[in-house]
Each structure stands twice: as C-alpha cells, then as structure tokens.
Amino acid sequence: MMILLRQIRQYKKDTLLTPLFAGLEVIMEVLLPFITAKIIDEGLNGEDLSAVYRYGALMVVMAMLSLLFGALAGKYAASASSGFACNLRESMYEKIQTFSFSNIDKFSTASLVTRMTTDITNVQNAFQMVIRIAVRAPMTLICSMVMCFVISPKLSLMFLVAIVFLAVVLFTIIHFATRVFNEVFERYDDLNASIQENVSAIRVVKAYVREDHENKKFRNSAQTLYRLFVKAEGLVILNNPMMMLVVYGCIIGISWFGAKFIVAGSMTTGELTSLFSYTMSLMMSLMMLSMIFVMLTMSMASIRRICEVLKETPDLQNPDKPRENVADGSIDFNHVSFAYRHGSGEDTLKDIDLHIRSGETIGIIGGTGSGKSSLVNLISRLYDATEGSVCVGGVDVREYDLEALRNQVSVVLQKNVLFSGTILENLRWGNENATREECIHACESACADEFIERFPDKYDTYLERGGVNVSGGQKQRLCIARALLKSPKVLILDDSTSAVDTATDAKIRRAFAEEIPGTTKLIIAQRISSVQSADRIVVLDNGKINGIGSHEELLASNEIYREIYESQNQNGSGDFDQNHENISSPNEPKKTENPKNL
C-alpha cells in the first residue's frame, strides 16, 4: 500500500479535502433528523408555529450546506482519484522503460496492458471510494449510533446485534470472493493476449482463412471470463439480501418496541420519527461499508499485480561512476557464455572468444537458434553475459552509462518496427535533431530514397502503426536509414536486408563502405552474398564459433560454410537450416518428416 500511496504526490491537498468535506456533509445530515424531532415535538405537538418556522429555516440552511459539502467532496474525490491513477500509470510506464529484456520476458505484453488499464481503473475506483465513502460511512454509522443511544439506549441495542451479524456475513463473502477475483484478472490477460495476437496478425489470419478458429479461441476466453465473473458476483451479491434482512428487521423491531414506549410515555412521537431516520442512515452506512469491502476485495488482486511491476528491479543497472564516452568501435568477446535463464544449465552462447577491430566489417551466419541475435544483444547490453566479459572501445560494457553506450551502438533488429507518424518523424528516432537534408542523405545510403520519392507526400508521407502501408523491404530500408542517422561507432544489422533483393543489398553494403568506413559493422544474414564481402565471417553453430575467416578462407576450410555456399549457388536455396541439417550429421540416414509432429 505504501508503494501506491507514494503516487498521490501533487494531489495530497485534494485527497485531504475530500474526507474533510465528506465529514461536514455527514454532520449536517445527522443533525437533520434531530431538528425534525424538534419540529414535531415543540412545533406541531406543542402548537408553536414560530418553532416550526424557526426550525424549518434551520433545516433549509443545513440541507443547503450538506449539498454544498457533498458537491465539494465529490469534486475533490474525482480530482484526487483521477490524478492518482494518472501518476500510477506514468510510474508504471516509466518503470517498464527501465526494464532490460530479461525483465520484460517475465511479463507478457497483454499482461502489462491489462495492468495499466483494467487494474489501475479498479484501484482508481477503490481509491475514490476510500477517501470519500470510507470516511462518510463510518462517520454516519458512529454519529447515527450515538444519536440512537441518546434517544433510546434500550432500542439501540438491537443495532449492535445487527452489526455483528453483518460483519460475519461480510467476512465470509470476502474470503471466498477474493480467490475468484484473483483468477478473473489472470483471465483478463489471456483475453487481451488473444485480441492483441489476432489484430496484429490479421493479414495472416485472413490469408489462411482462420477467422472461425480465432473467433472460437476468443469466444472460449470470453466465456471463461464470463463464468468466473458470474461466480464472483454471485458471491458478492449475497451481501444485498443479507443487508435488506437486517434493515427491515431493525425497522420492524423499532416499530414494535417504539409503539409500546410511546404508549408507556417513555418516548415521544418525534423521537420515534428521528429514530427511524437514524436507523435508515445507520443501515445505509453499513451497506456502503460492505460495498467498500467488496470493492477493496476486487482491487486487492489488481493492487498486487500493479505492485509486481513497480517492485520489479531492473536486472541492468548503471555503475556508480559510469563511463560516458566510447573511444572507438572495437569489440571484444572474452570467453563469453550466456543463458537467458541463469542456472538453467542451457547456455545459448558457449565460450565465445572473438576480437573485432574498430571499422571492421564482420559477417555472422548460422542456423536458427545458433545464437546470432543473442551474440549482438550483448554488445549494446540488452542482456549481460553469464560468464566472461564483452568490451566495446576497450571497456567492459558494464562500466558504461547505458544510454551513452546504446547511443554509440545502432541496431537494426530482425523484426523491424515503425511507429505511426510521418517518414521524417520515424527517421528522427535515430537523431531527433537531424535536418531534412541529413534524413534524405541517410535514405540515399540505405536505398530508401528510391521508393520515398514516388510517394505523393514524399518524406511527409504518413506511416500507419507498425508501418503496415509499406512493404517489408521498404520497412527494412527505412530502419537502416534511421540507424545511420545516429552516426554510431558500431552498426548491427540483424538479418535486416532479408526482404530486399540482392542488387539493393549490394548497394547498401557499398554505401556502408563509402559513407561510414570508420564504423564497425556486424551483419547477420542467411544469404552468403550478404556477408561474403565482409573482412571476416563468423560461422555459429549451436552457440559456439564453428569457424572464422574471410569468404575464401572459409570456403577452403569450413565444411558448413562451403556446403551452404554451394547449395545457394547451385540450387538457388537460401535455407540455411535445411542445408545445415543435411551436412551436420552426414552419416545419419535421412528421416521422413511426420506431419503429425510438425
């Protein structure tokens, strides 16, 4: 709770004023039945018209004040709860931005979206109810109880019995409902994941005519969530009939015993009338308290999920005295091993010892799962090595300021991402201060100017979310141009020219050699033609270096590289995995694929 309360920040004033005005509203409301009793006893029964006018005017003033205080309490409650939710979302979002890839791997995207939307909305509603109704209801309960005991201590004893009964019922309901609500919000994650997956891959769904399958999958998730909600609400709704039972039971009891007290002369008609009013106020306050407990029961599951994100400690931290300057683009892997899950015993990279000079062009080739992307992710410290060290510019990457290091290591990822906005706005992700001329020059180097100039709006063309209105090859070239604008000391291309033709690929590589000769370039590719002009080529196999050398050296000495080269040139196949599978175990008999196991 302390973690959440820190998010109130600039809304402390509104948070404090809400219960203050709610308390004043309660005082006015509690005094109204007392004034009503005075009008009946002194005015009507005493046949004193001046008393009726006097107490009537006082009631009008008190009612107007109650209305004013209630409106102010509502206003400040809305401001405080909305501001609290806003701060909470900002804090969660900022926290997520500090996460390393390993932290992000712990939470699914759908789960993070649910936590920042549905869960925070639940907490916001609970917070508003706590600062307003949780003050109003107990005050009304206490004040009404006090007034009831002032009027008739004997009749008021039945309220204590009613409160104990309701407390037992409410505790039982909350005990069973809490477990169901915990499961409900986990199912929300599944539902959001289904929506996100379907919408982002809608073209594939339609291409394979899988709409019915996706509808069925979503329907199952929605039905599961429906059944859980019905079960949870079925438990919570028991609160209302129990409350009504107590309310009407108290009214019947007061009517029965109150009538006897009036006949006996120990109670006046006005006192009985005010006692009825206090009874209703007392019972309504109990109902509001039960609603608060139910809301808190729902929100506790959300609070736990939110705090999981806020309490998550980023695996990658800046050192106490970080280095700000990267001397050059030299890269050293000093006997590096890496596993995504520490202690799992399954290393993705094993004893990598590789030394790259600044300005050198290195090709990296290997099959799926050989560790190519994992290797380059260690350079910009998206992950930390499990064993050994990775050095850039002669300094261990763990000694750099993360932002300073990543500003000098530009990465074009395997999965290219563009954001909604113009082409220029997307390009300036590489350098927010880049001029239009610099953006155009970067696009020329990446061979992106060819298609941009054909757009009616050219560089002001609006790209939809994810860049869905450009082709895969165009998207790759825009991402390369964006990376070039950073003027990095290290440029990493993670299979980022797979969607462009070989002629364009060659133009891009030639531009790299001419435009950024001093930048260290690491090119991950499946095509031999994309890396054969590199200074050196690294062949990865099962997380280990299988061979290092120039194109000619590897053709002469490395069996895997030679077989792939021959298969791509003779058969026109670029499928590394298939060819690698055929040559990695030449003595094994070929197996026929079983479609059932695909």
mmCIF file of N, CA and C in Angstrom, residues 211-290:
data_model
loop_
_atom_site.group_PDB
_atom_site.id
_atom_site.type_symbol
_atom_site.label_atom_id
_atom_site.label_comp_id
_atom_site.label_asym_id
_atom_site.label_seq_id
_atom_site.Cartn_x
_atom_site.Cartn_y
_atom_site.Cartn_z
ATOM 1 N N GLU A 211 -10.467 -17.219 -39.639
ATOM 2 C CA GLU A 211 -11.346 -16.367 -38.833
ATOM 3 C C GLU A 211 -12.192 -17.180 -37.850
ATOM 4 N N ASP A 212 -12.728 -18.322 -38.311
ATOM 5 C CA ASP A 212 -13.566 -19.145 -37.433
ATOM 6 C C ASP A 212 -12.768 -19.679 -36.253
ATOM 7 N N HIS A 213 -11.533 -20.083 -36.522
ATOM 8 C CA HIS A 213 -10.674 -20.590 -35.444
ATOM 9 C C HIS A 213 -10.398 -19.502 -34.421
ATOM 10 N N GLU A 214 -10.084 -18.293 -34.901
ATOM 11 C CA GLU A 214 -9.787 -17.182 -33.988
ATOM 12 C C GLU A 214 -11.036 -16.771 -33.205
ATOM 13 N N ASN A 215 -12.192 -16.794 -33.884
ATOM 14 C CA ASN A 215 -13.442 -16.480 -33.184
ATOM 15 C C ASN A 215 -13.721 -17.484 -32.069
ATOM 16 N N LYS A 216 -13.474 -18.753 -32.367
ATOM 17 C CA LYS A 216 -13.692 -19.789 -31.365
ATOM 18 C C LYS A 216 -12.745 -19.619 -30.180
ATOM 19 N N LYS A 217 -11.476 -19.304 -30.488
ATOM 20 C CA LYS A 217 -10.485 -19.119 -29.418
ATOM 21 C C LYS A 217 -10.866 -17.936 -28.531
ATOM 22 N N PHE A 218 -11.307 -16.837 -29.164
ATOM 23 C CA PHE A 218 -11.713 -15.663 -28.384
ATOM 24 C C PHE A 218 -12.975 -15.960 -27.576
ATOM 25 N N ARG A 219 -13.900 -16.667 -28.196
ATOM 26 C CA ARG A 219 -15.153 -16.985 -27.508
ATOM 27 C C ARG A 219 -14.886 -17.829 -26.262
ATOM 28 N N ASN A 220 -13.947 -18.759 -26.369
ATOM 29 C CA ASN A 220 -13.613 -19.596 -25.210
ATOM 30 C C ASN A 220 -13.033 -18.754 -24.073
ATOM 31 N N SER A 221 -12.144 -17.807 -24.427
ATOM 32 C CA SER A 221 -11.557 -16.931 -23.402
ATOM 33 C C SER A 221 -12.628 -16.051 -22.769
ATOM 34 N N ALA A 222 -13.519 -15.512 -23.614
ATOM 35 C CA ALA A 222 -14.572 -14.637 -23.103
ATOM 36 C C ALA A 222 -15.555 -15.410 -22.224
ATOM 37 N N GLN A 223 -15.874 -16.653 -22.619
ATOM 38 C CA GLN A 223 -16.807 -17.459 -21.842
ATOM 39 C C GLN A 223 -16.208 -17.846 -20.488
ATOM 40 N N THR A 224 -14.912 -18.160 -20.483
ATOM 41 C CA THR A 224 -14.246 -18.477 -19.217
ATOM 42 C C THR A 224 -14.280 -17.282 -18.273
ATOM 43 N N LEU A 225 -14.000 -16.096 -18.827
ATOM 44 C CA LEU A 225 -14.049 -14.880 -18.018
ATOM 45 C C LEU A 225 -15.467 -14.618 -17.526
ATOM 46 N N TYR A 226 -16.449 -14.870 -18.378
ATOM 47 C CA TYR A 226 -17.864 -14.682 -18.004
ATOM 48 C C TYR A 226 -18.241 -15.583 -16.831
ATOM 49 N N ARG A 227 -17.870 -16.861 -16.917
ATOM 50 C CA ARG A 227 -18.228 -17.809 -15.858
ATOM 51 C C ARG A 227 -17.590 -17.428 -14.526
ATOM 52 N N LEU A 228 -16.330 -16.970 -14.575
ATOM 53 C CA LEU A 228 -15.661 -16.569 -13.343
ATOM 54 C C LEU A 228 -16.306 -15.329 -12.741
ATOM 55 N N PHE A 229 -16.667 -14.374 -13.601
ATOM 56 C CA PHE A 229 -17.315 -13.162 -13.109
ATOM 57 C C PHE A 229 -18.681 -13.476 -12.495
ATOM 58 N N VAL A 230 -19.429 -14.364 -13.135
ATOM 59 C CA VAL A 230 -20.728 -14.759 -12.589
ATOM 60 C C VAL A 230 -20.546 -15.408 -11.219
ATOM 61 N N LYS A 231 -19.526 -16.238 -11.114
ATOM 62 C CA LYS A 231 -19.255 -16.910 -9.836
ATOM 63 C C LYS A 231 -18.882 -15.890 -8.758
ATOM 64 N N ALA A 232 -17.988 -14.930 -9.125
ATOM 65 C CA ALA A 232 -17.563 -13.915 -8.161
ATOM 66 C C ALA A 232 -18.711 -13.001 -7.769
ATOM 67 N N GLU A 233 -19.447 -12.522 -8.781
ATOM 68 C CA GLU A 233 -20.564 -11.625 -8.489
ATOM 69 C C GLU A 233 -21.678 -12.351 -7.746
ATOM 70 N N GLY A 234 -21.835 -13.660 -8.007
ATOM 71 C CA GLY A 234 -22.834 -14.435 -7.283
ATOM 72 C C GLY A 234 -22.545 -14.484 -5.791
ATOM 73 N N LEU A 235 -21.251 -14.499 -5.456
ATOM 74 C CA LEU A 235 -20.882 -14.461 -4.040
ATOM 75 C C LEU A 235 -21.092 -13.069 -3.457
ATOM 76 N N VAL A 236 -20.680 -12.051 -4.224
ATOM 77 C CA VAL A 236 -20.764 -10.675 -3.727
ATOM 78 C C VAL A 236 -22.208 -10.236 -3.559
ATOM 79 N N ILE A 237 -23.079 -10.667 -4.466
ATOM 80 C CA ILE A 237 -24.467 -10.200 -4.452
ATOM 81 C C ILE A 237 -25.228 -10.686 -3.215
ATOM 82 N N LEU A 238 -24.690 -11.723 -2.548
ATOM 83 C CA LEU A 238 -25.330 -12.194 -1.319
ATOM 84 C C LEU A 238 -25.348 -11.121 -0.242
ATOM 85 N N ASN A 239 -24.476 -10.138 -0.407
ATOM 86 C CA ASN A 239 -24.408 -9.054 0.565
ATOM 87 C C ASN A 239 -25.724 -8.269 0.625
ATOM 88 N N ASN A 240 -26.369 -8.032 -0.531
ATOM 89 C CA ASN A 240 -27.593 -7.210 -0.578
ATOM 90 C C ASN A 240 -28.776 -7.831 0.168
ATOM 91 N N PRO A 241 -29.129 -9.108 -0.095
ATOM 92 C CA PRO A 241 -30.272 -9.665 0.654
ATOM 93 C C PRO A 241 -30.013 -9.735 2.162
ATOM 94 N N MET A 242 -28.759 -10.023 2.540
ATOM 95 C CA MET A 242 -28.448 -10.048 3.976
ATOM 96 C C MET A 242 -28.624 -8.653 4.587
ATOM 97 N N MET A 243 -28.206 -7.639 3.818
ATOM 98 C CA MET A 243 -28.338 -6.264 4.296
ATOM 99 C C MET A 243 -29.811 -5.881 4.433
ATOM 100 N N MET A 244 -30.629 -6.231 3.435
ATOM 101 C CA MET A 244 -32.050 -5.911 3.493
ATOM 102 C C MET A 244 -32.740 -6.633 4.648
ATOM 103 N N LEU A 245 -32.301 -7.865 4.895
ATOM 104 C CA LEU A 245 -32.862 -8.620 6.011
ATOM 105 C C LEU A 245 -32.640 -7.886 7.329
ATOM 106 N N VAL A 246 -31.420 -7.374 7.500
ATOM 107 C CA VAL A 246 -31.083 -6.663 8.729
ATOM 108 C C VAL A 246 -31.849 -5.331 8.807
ATOM 109 N N VAL A 247 -31.904 -4.585 7.686
ATOM 110 C CA VAL A 247 -32.571 -3.277 7.669
ATOM 111 C C VAL A 247 -34.041 -3.411 8.065
ATOM 112 N N TYR A 248 -34.747 -4.309 7.381
ATOM 113 C CA TYR A 248 -36.181 -4.435 7.652
ATOM 114 C C TYR A 248 -36.427 -5.077 9.015
ATOM 115 N N GLY A 249 -35.509 -5.933 9.423
ATOM 116 C CA GLY A 249 -35.632 -6.499 10.763
ATOM 117 C C GLY A 249 -35.531 -5.423 11.830
ATOM 118 N N CYS A 250 -34.592 -4.487 11.652
ATOM 119 C CA CYS A 250 -34.445 -3.379 12.608
ATOM 120 C C CYS A 250 -35.673 -2.461 12.593
ATOM 121 N N ILE A 251 -36.186 -2.198 11.389
ATOM 122 C CA ILE A 251 -37.363 -1.320 11.285
ATOM 123 C C ILE A 251 -38.570 -1.948 11.992
ATOM 124 N N ILE A 252 -38.762 -3.254 11.773
ATOM 125 C CA ILE A 252 -39.884 -3.941 12.435
ATOM 126 C C ILE A 252 -39.704 -3.923 13.953
ATOM 127 N N GLY A 253 -38.463 -4.179 14.395
ATOM 128 C CA GLY A 253 -38.204 -4.182 15.829
ATOM 129 C C GLY A 253 -38.434 -2.817 16.457
ATOM 130 N N ILE A 254 -37.971 -1.763 15.795
ATOM 131 C CA ILE A 254 -38.157 -0.404 16.334
ATOM 132 C C ILE A 254 -39.640 -0.045 16.346
ATOM 133 N N SER A 255 -40.352 -0.411 15.260
ATOM 134 C CA SER A 255 -41.798 -0.105 15.206
ATOM 135 C C SER A 255 -42.538 -0.792 16.348
ATOM 136 N N TRP A 256 -42.218 -2.042 16.581
ATOM 137 C CA TRP A 256 -42.917 -2.806 17.616
ATOM 138 C C TRP A 256 -42.642 -2.244 19.007
ATOM 139 N N PHE A 257 -41.334 -2.131 19.327
ATOM 140 C CA PHE A 257 -40.989 -1.674 20.676
ATOM 141 C C PHE A 257 -41.207 -0.169 20.838
ATOM 142 N N GLY A 258 -41.020 0.605 19.772
ATOM 143 C CA GLY A 258 -41.220 2.054 19.847
ATOM 144 C C GLY A 258 -42.655 2.413 20.140
ATOM 145 N N ALA A 259 -43.584 1.669 19.511
ATOM 146 C CA ALA A 259 -45.014 1.924 19.763
ATOM 147 C C ALA A 259 -45.351 1.690 21.229
ATOM 148 N N LYS A 260 -44.773 0.628 21.803
ATOM 149 C CA LYS A 260 -45.014 0.347 23.226
ATOM 150 C C LYS A 260 -44.446 1.445 24.112
ATOM 151 N N PHE A 261 -43.240 1.960 23.746
ATOM 152 C CA PHE A 261 -42.627 3.008 24.564
ATOM 153 C C PHE A 261 -43.445 4.301 24.506
ATOM 154 N N ILE A 262 -44.037 4.602 23.323
ATOM 155 C CA ILE A 262 -44.862 5.817 23.204
ATOM 156 C C ILE A 262 -46.105 5.702 24.065
ATOM 157 N N VAL A 263 -46.733 4.508 24.009
ATOM 158 C CA VAL A 263 -47.935 4.282 24.833
ATOM 159 C C VAL A 263 -47.598 4.392 26.316
ATOM 160 N N ALA A 264 -46.376 3.883 26.663
ATOM 161 C CA ALA A 264 -45.966 3.927 28.075
ATOM 162 C C ALA A 264 -45.508 5.315 28.480
ATOM 163 N N GLY A 265 -45.310 6.217 27.505
ATOM 164 C CA GLY A 265 -44.909 7.581 27.799
ATOM 165 C C GLY A 265 -43.415 7.782 27.973
ATOM 166 N N SER A 266 -42.607 6.744 27.643
ATOM 167 C CA SER A 266 -41.151 6.882 27.777
ATOM 168 C C SER A 266 -40.489 7.381 26.496
ATOM 169 N N MET A 267 -41.269 7.628 25.444
ATOM 170 C CA MET A 267 -40.718 8.118 24.164
ATOM 171 C C MET A 267 -41.778 8.966 23.475
ATOM 172 N N THR A 268 -41.341 10.049 22.834
ATOM 173 C CA THR A 268 -42.264 10.912 22.103
ATOM 174 C C THR A 268 -42.356 10.481 20.647
ATOM 175 N N THR A 269 -43.389 10.976 19.966
ATOM 176 C CA THR A 269 -43.567 10.667 18.537
ATOM 177 C C THR A 269 -42.392 11.207 17.717
ATOM 178 N N GLY A 270 -41.939 12.407 18.034
ATOM 179 C CA GLY A 270 -40.804 12.994 17.313
ATOM 180 C C GLY A 270 -39.544 12.180 17.489
ATOM 181 N N GLU A 271 -39.307 11.659 18.684
ATOM 182 C CA GLU A 271 -38.119 10.831 18.929
ATOM 183 C C GLU A 271 -38.190 9.536 18.121
ATOM 184 N N LEU A 272 -39.376 8.926 18.026
ATOM 185 C CA LEU A 272 -39.514 7.700 17.237
ATOM 186 C C LEU A 272 -39.273 7.985 15.750
ATOM 187 N N THR A 273 -39.820 9.142 15.294
ATOM 188 C CA THR A 273 -39.611 9.519 13.883
ATOM 189 C C THR A 273 -38.123 9.710 13.584
ATOM 190 N N SER A 274 -37.427 10.428 14.451
ATOM 191 C CA SER A 274 -35.988 10.647 14.238
ATOM 192 C C SER A 274 -35.219 9.346 14.361
ATOM 193 N N LEU A 275 -35.706 8.437 15.235
ATOM 194 C CA LEU A 275 -35.036 7.140 15.392
ATOM 195 C C LEU A 275 -35.125 6.331 14.102
ATOM 196 N N PHE A 276 -36.284 6.415 13.431
ATOM 197 C CA PHE A 276 -36.415 5.746 12.131
ATOM 198 C C PHE A 276 -35.397 6.315 11.128
ATOM 199 N N SER A 277 -35.255 7.643 11.116
ATOM 200 C CA SER A 277 -34.301 8.283 10.198
ATOM 201 C C SER A 277 -32.876 7.832 10.499
ATOM 202 N N TYR A 278 -32.528 7.804 11.783
ATOM 203 C CA TYR A 278 -31.174 7.370 12.155
ATOM 204 C C TYR A 278 -30.958 5.891 11.835
ATOM 205 N N THR A 279 -32.020 5.112 11.973
ATOM 206 C CA THR A 279 -31.916 3.689 11.628
ATOM 207 C C THR A 279 -31.585 3.519 10.151
ATOM 208 N N MET A 280 -32.284 4.252 9.287
ATOM 209 C CA MET A 280 -32.019 4.163 7.848
ATOM 210 C C MET A 280 -30.612 4.654 7.526
ATOM 211 N N SER A 281 -30.199 5.748 8.181
ATOM 212 C CA SER A 281 -28.834 6.256 7.953
ATOM 213 C C SER A 281 -27.803 5.236 8.395
ATOM 214 N N LEU A 282 -28.057 4.617 9.547
ATOM 215 C CA LEU A 282 -27.129 3.632 10.078
ATOM 216 C C LEU A 282 -27.039 2.424 9.156
ATOM 217 N N MET A 283 -28.177 1.951 8.692
ATOM 218 C CA MET A 283 -28.188 0.789 7.805
ATOM 219 C C MET A 283 -27.557 1.111 6.438
ATOM 220 N N MET A 284 -27.826 2.318 5.931
ATOM 221 C CA MET A 284 -27.222 2.708 4.652
ATOM 222 C C MET A 284 -25.713 2.823 4.773
ATOM 223 N N SER A 285 -25.257 3.313 5.929
ATOM 224 C CA SER A 285 -23.804 3.401 6.122
ATOM 225 C C SER A 285 -23.188 2.010 6.186
ATOM 226 N N LEU A 286 -23.904 1.075 6.797
ATOM 227 C CA LEU A 286 -23.424 -0.308 6.800
ATOM 228 C C LEU A 286 -23.380 -0.884 5.385
ATOM 229 N N MET A 287 -24.375 -0.546 4.580
ATOM 230 C CA MET A 287 -24.394 -1.019 3.197
ATOM 231 C C MET A 287 -23.224 -0.428 2.411
ATOM 232 N N MET A 288 -22.965 0.857 2.641
ATOM 233 C CA MET A 288 -21.837 1.486 1.951
ATOM 234 C C MET A 288 -20.512 0.864 2.383
ATOM 235 N N LEU A 289 -20.381 0.555 3.669
ATOM 236 C CA LEU A 289 -19.156 -0.090 4.145
ATOM 237 C C LEU A 289 -18.981 -1.466 3.513
ATOM 238 N N SER A 290 -20.087 -2.189 3.367
ATOM 239 C CA SER A 290 -19.988 -3.505 2.720
ATOM 240 C C SER A 290 -19.578 -3.359 1.261
#
